[in-house]
């Protein structure tokens, strides 16, 4: 009885290790990038004005942000989430959730439209 149990366990263990270590096949059909609306764009001047208003008590932070912005390589058409556009910013869970929904669902809808797939097929 002990030998049967040990051999059964060994067979199950070996088969589990085999199936877990086997690489899964993944097919890339197409890809999609999120393109934010024009209302999310923030020029440097606007970003720095918002920074000055939000960090008026800490001028060193404003100077630091200006240096980072100049050296970062970000363009005049850089986009920020809608929650950051408010003065003061509203970084809430609801804002983060709506931002994630906006980005993920827009990109996925675009991908499904490009490929002709249905969400059920994935």
Coordinates of N, CA and C in Angstrom, one line a residue:
X1 N 0.8 -1.2 0.0 CA 0.0 0.0 0.0 C 0.9 1.3 0.0
X2 N 1.9 1.2 0.8 CA 2.8 2.4 0.9 C 3.5 2.6 -0.5
X3 N 3.9 1.5 -1.1 CA 4.6 1.6 -2.4 C 3.7 2.2 -3.5
X4 N 2.4 1.8 -3.4 CA 1.5 2.3 -4.4 C 1.2 3.8 -4.2
X5 N 1.1 4.2 -3.0 CA 0.9 5.6 -2.7 C 2.1 6.5 -3.1
X6 N 3.3 6.0 -2.7 CA 4.5 6.7 -3.1 C 4.7 6.8 -4.6
X7 N 4.5 5.7 -5.3 CA 4.6 5.8 -6.7 C 3.6 6.6 -7.4
X8 N 2.4 6.7 -6.9 CA 1.3 7.5 -7.4 C 1.7 9.0 -7.2
X9 N 2.1 9.3 -6.0 CA 2.6 10.6 -5.6 C 3.7 11.1 -6.6
X10 N 4.7 10.2 -6.8 CA 5.8 10.5 -7.6 C 5.4 10.8 -9.1
X11 N 4.5 10.0 -9.6 CA 4.0 10.2 -11.0 C 3.2 11.5 -11.1
X12 N 2.4 11.8 -10.1 CA 1.7 13.1 -10.1 C 2.6 14.3 -10.0
X13 N 3.6 14.1 -9.1 CA 4.6 15.2 -8.9 C 5.4 15.4 -10.2
X14 N 5.9 14.4 -10.9 CA 6.7 14.5 -12.1 C 5.8 15.1 -13.2
X15 N 4.6 14.7 -13.3 CA 3.7 15.2 -14.4 C 3.4 16.7 -14.2
X16 N 3.2 17.0 -12.9 CA 3.0 18.5 -12.6 C 4.2 19.3 -12.9
X17 N 5.4 18.9 -12.5 CA 6.6 19.6 -12.9 C 6.8 19.7 -14.4
X18 N 6.5 18.7 -15.1 CA 6.6 18.7 -16.6 C 5.7 19.7 -17.2
X19 N 4.4 19.7 -16.8 CA 3.4 20.6 -17.4 C 3.7 22.1 -17.0
X20 N 4.2 22.3 -15.8 CA 4.4 23.6 -15.3 C 5.7 24.2 -16.0
X21 N 6.6 23.4 -16.3 CA 7.9 23.9 -16.9 C 7.8 24.0 -18.4
X22 N 6.8 23.5 -19.0 CA 6.6 23.6 -20.4 C 6.2 25.0 -20.8
X23 N 6.9 25.6 -21.8 CA 6.5 27.0 -22.2 C 5.2 27.0 -22.9
X24 N 4.4 28.1 -22.6 CA 3.1 28.2 -23.2 C 3.3 29.0 -24.5
X25 N 2.5 28.6 -25.5 CA 2.6 29.3 -26.8 C 1.7 30.6 -26.7
X26 N 2.4 31.7 -27.1 CA 1.7 33.0 -27.2 C 1.8 33.5 -28.6
X27 N 0.7 34.0 -29.1 CA 0.7 34.5 -30.5 C 0.4 36.0 -30.4
X28 N 1.2 36.8 -31.0 CA 1.0 38.2 -31.1 C 0.3 38.5 -32.4
X29 N -1.0 38.9 -32.3 CA -1.8 39.1 -33.5 C -1.5 40.6 -34.0
X30 N -1.6 41.5 -33.1 CA -1.4 42.9 -33.4 C -1.2 43.6 -32.0
X31 N -1.0 44.9 -32.1 CA -0.8 45.7 -30.8 C -1.5 47.0 -31.0
X32 N -1.7 47.7 -29.9 CA -2.4 48.9 -29.9 C -1.8 49.8 -28.8
X33 N -1.6 51.1 -29.1 CA -1.1 52.0 -28.2 C -2.3 53.0 -27.9
X34 N -2.3 53.4 -26.6 CA -3.3 54.4 -26.2 C -2.9 55.8 -26.7
X35 N -3.8 56.5 -27.3 CA -3.6 57.8 -27.8 C -4.6 58.7 -27.0
X36 N -4.0 59.5 -26.0 CA -4.9 60.3 -25.2 C -5.6 61.4 -25.9
X37 N -6.7 61.9 -25.4 CA -7.3 63.0 -26.1 C -6.5 64.3 -26.0
X38 N -6.8 65.3 -26.8 CA -6.0 66.5 -26.8 C -6.2 67.3 -25.5
X39 N -7.3 67.0 -24.8 CA -7.5 67.7 -23.5 C -6.5 67.3 -22.4
X40 N -5.9 66.2 -22.6 CA -4.9 65.7 -21.6 C -3.5 66.3 -21.8
X41 N -3.3 67.0 -22.9 CA -1.9 67.6 -23.2 C -1.6 68.7 -22.3
X42 N -0.4 68.8 -21.9 CA 0.1 69.9 -21.0 C 1.4 70.5 -21.5
X43 N 1.3 71.7 -22.0 CA 2.6 72.3 -22.4 C 3.5 72.6 -21.2
X44 N 4.8 72.9 -21.4 CA 5.7 73.2 -20.3 C 5.2 74.3 -19.5
X45 N 4.8 75.4 -20.1 CA 4.4 76.6 -19.4 C 3.2 76.3 -18.4
X46 N 2.3 75.6 -18.9 CA 1.1 75.2 -18.1 C 1.5 74.4 -16.9
X47 N 2.4 73.4 -17.2 CA 2.9 72.5 -16.1 C 3.6 73.3 -15.0
X48 N 4.5 74.2 -15.5 CA 5.3 75.0 -14.5 C 4.4 75.9 -13.7
X49 N 3.4 76.5 -14.4 CA 2.4 77.4 -13.7 C 1.7 76.6 -12.6
X50 N 1.2 75.4 -12.9 CA 0.5 74.6 -12.0 C 1.5 74.2 -10.8
X51 N 2.7 73.9 -11.2 CA 3.7 73.6 -10.1 C 4.0 74.7 -9.2
X52 N 4.1 75.9 -9.7 CA 4.3 77.1 -8.9 C 3.1 77.3 -8.0
X53 N 1.9 77.1 -8.5 CA 0.7 77.3 -7.6 C 0.6 76.2 -6.6
X54 N 0.9 75.0 -6.9 CA 0.8 73.9 -6.0 C 1.9 73.9 -5.0
X55 N 3.1 74.3 -5.4 CA 4.2 74.3 -4.5 C 4.7 75.6 -4.1
X56 N 3.8 76.6 -3.9 CA 4.2 78.0 -3.7 C 5.0 78.1 -2.4
X57 N 4.9 77.2 -1.4 CA 5.6 77.2 -0.2 C 7.0 76.7 -0.3
X58 N 7.3 76.0 -1.4 CA 8.6 75.3 -1.5 C 9.2 75.7 -2.9
X59 N 9.9 76.8 -3.0 CA 10.5 77.2 -4.3 C 11.6 76.3 -4.8
X60 N 12.3 75.6 -3.9 CA 13.3 74.7 -4.3 C 12.7 73.5 -5.1
X61 N 11.5 73.1 -4.7 CA 10.9 72.0 -5.4 C 10.5 72.4 -6.8
X62 N 10.0 73.7 -6.9 CA 9.7 74.2 -8.3 C 10.9 74.3 -9.2
X63 N 12.0 74.7 -8.6 CA 13.3 74.8 -9.4 C 13.7 73.4 -9.8
X64 N 13.6 72.4 -8.9 CA 14.0 71.1 -9.2 C 13.1 70.5 -10.3
X65 N 11.8 70.8 -10.2 CA 10.9 70.3 -11.3 C 11.2 70.9 -12.6
X66 N 11.6 72.2 -12.6 CA 12.0 72.8 -13.8 C 13.2 72.2 -14.4
X67 N 14.2 71.9 -13.6 CA 15.5 71.3 -14.1 C 15.1 69.9 -14.7
X68 N 14.3 69.1 -14.0 CA 13.9 67.8 -14.4 C 13.2 67.9 -15.7
X69 N 12.3 68.8 -15.8 CA 11.5 68.9 -17.0 C 12.3 69.3 -18.2
X70 N 13.3 70.2 -18.0 CA 14.2 70.6 -19.1 C 15.1 69.4 -19.6
X71 N 15.5 68.5 -18.7 CA 16.4 67.4 -19.0 C 15.7 66.1 -19.3
X72 N 14.4 66.0 -19.2 CA 13.8 64.7 -19.3 C 13.5 64.3 -20.7
X73 N 13.5 65.2 -21.7 CA 13.2 64.8 -23.0 C 11.7 64.8 -23.3
X74 N 10.8 65.3 -22.4 CA 9.4 65.3 -22.6 C 9.1 66.5 -23.6
X75 N 8.1 66.3 -24.5 CA 7.8 67.3 -25.5 C 6.7 68.2 -25.0
X76 N 6.3 69.1 -25.9 CA 5.3 70.1 -25.6 C 3.9 69.4 -25.7
X77 N 3.8 68.2 -26.2 CA 2.6 67.5 -26.4 C 2.5 66.3 -25.4
X78 N 3.3 66.4 -24.3 CA 3.2 65.4 -23.2 C 1.8 65.5 -22.6
X79 N 1.3 64.3 -22.3 CA 0.0 64.2 -21.7 C 0.0 63.8 -20.2
X80 N -0.9 64.3 -19.4 CA -1.0 63.9 -18.0 C -2.4 63.5 -17.8
X81 N -2.6 62.7 -16.7 CA -4.0 62.2 -16.4 C -4.9 63.4 -16.1
X82 N -6.2 63.3 -16.3 CA -7.1 64.4 -16.0 C -7.0 64.9 -14.5
X83 N -6.8 63.9 -13.6 CA -6.8 64.3 -12.2 C -5.6 65.3 -11.9
X84 N -4.6 65.3 -12.6 CA -3.4 66.2 -12.4 C -3.7 67.6 -12.9
X85 N -4.7 67.7 -13.8 CA -4.9 69.0 -14.4 C -5.6 70.0 -13.4
X86 N -6.2 69.5 -12.3 CA -6.9 70.4 -11.4 C -5.9 71.0 -10.4
X87 N -6.3 72.2 -9.9 CA -5.5 72.9 -8.9 C -6.3 73.0 -7.7
X88 N -6.0 72.3 -6.6 CA -4.9 71.3 -6.4 C -5.3 70.0 -7.1
X89 N -4.3 69.2 -7.4 CA -4.5 67.9 -8.1 C -5.4 67.0 -7.2
X90 N -6.2 66.2 -7.8 CA -7.1 65.3 -7.1 C -6.7 63.8 -7.3
X91 N -5.6 63.4 -6.7 CA -5.2 62.0 -6.9 C -5.9 61.0 -6.0
X92 N -7.2 60.7 -6.4 CA -8.0 59.8 -5.6 C -8.1 58.5 -6.3
X93 N -8.6 57.5 -5.5 CA -8.8 56.2 -6.1 C -9.8 56.2 -7.3
X94 N -10.8 57.0 -7.1 CA -11.8 57.1 -8.2 C -11.2 57.7 -9.5
X95 N -10.3 58.7 -9.3 CA -9.6 59.3 -10.5 C -8.7 58.3 -11.1
X96 N -8.0 57.5 -10.3 CA -7.0 56.5 -10.8 C -7.8 55.4 -11.5
X97 N -8.9 55.0 -10.9 CA -9.7 54.0 -11.6 C -10.3 54.4 -12.9
X98 N -10.8 55.7 -13.0 CA -11.3 56.2 -14.3 C -10.2 56.4 -15.3
X99 N -9.0 56.7 -14.8 CA -7.8 56.8 -15.7 C -7.4 55.5 -16.3
X100 N -7.4 54.4 -15.4 CA -7.1 53.1 -15.9 C -8.1 52.6 -16.9
X101 N -9.4 52.8 -16.6 CA -10.5 52.4 -17.5 C -10.3 53.1 -18.8
X102 N -10.0 54.4 -18.8 CA -9.9 55.2 -20.0 C -8.7 54.6 -20.9
X103 N -7.6 54.3 -20.3 CA -6.4 53.8 -21.0 C -6.6 52.4 -21.5
X104 N -7.0 51.5 -20.6 CA -7.1 50.1 -20.9 C -8.2 49.8 -21.9
X105 N -9.4 50.3 -21.6 CA -10.5 50.0 -22.5 C -10.4 50.6 -23.9
X106 N -9.8 51.9 -23.9 CA -9.6 52.5 -25.2 C -8.7 51.7 -26.1
X107 N -7.5 51.3 -25.5 CA -6.5 50.5 -26.2 C -7.1 49.2 -26.6
X108 N -7.8 48.5 -25.7 CA -8.4 47.2 -26.1 C -9.5 47.3 -27.1
X109 N -10.3 48.3 -27.0 CA -11.3 48.5 -28.1 C -10.7 48.7 -29.4
X110 N -9.6 49.5 -29.5 CA -8.9 49.8 -30.7 C -8.3 48.5 -31.3
X111 N -7.7 47.7 -30.4 CA -7.1 46.4 -30.8 C -8.1 45.5 -31.3
X112 N -9.3 45.4 -30.7 CA -10.3 44.5 -31.1 C -10.9 44.9 -32.5
X113 N -11.0 46.2 -32.7 CA -11.4 46.8 -34.0 C -10.4 46.5 -35.1
X114 N -9.1 46.6 -34.8 CA -8.1 46.3 -35.8 C -8.1 44.9 -36.2
X115 N -8.2 44.0 -35.2 CA -8.0 42.6 -35.5 C -9.3 41.8 -35.9
X116 N -10.4 42.4 -35.5 CA -11.7 41.7 -35.8 C -12.0 40.7 -34.8
X117 N -11.2 40.6 -33.7 CA -11.5 39.7 -32.6 C -12.5 40.2 -31.7
X118 N -13.1 39.3 -31.0 CA -14.1 39.6 -29.9 C -13.4 39.4 -28.6
X119 N -13.8 40.2 -27.6 CA -13.2 40.0 -26.3 C -13.3 38.5 -25.8
X120 N -14.4 37.8 -26.2 CA -14.6 36.4 -25.8 C -13.5 35.5 -26.4
X121 N -12.9 35.9 -27.5 CA -11.9 35.1 -28.2 C -10.5 35.1 -27.4
X122 N -10.3 36.1 -26.6 CA -9.0 36.2 -25.9 C -8.9 35.3 -24.7

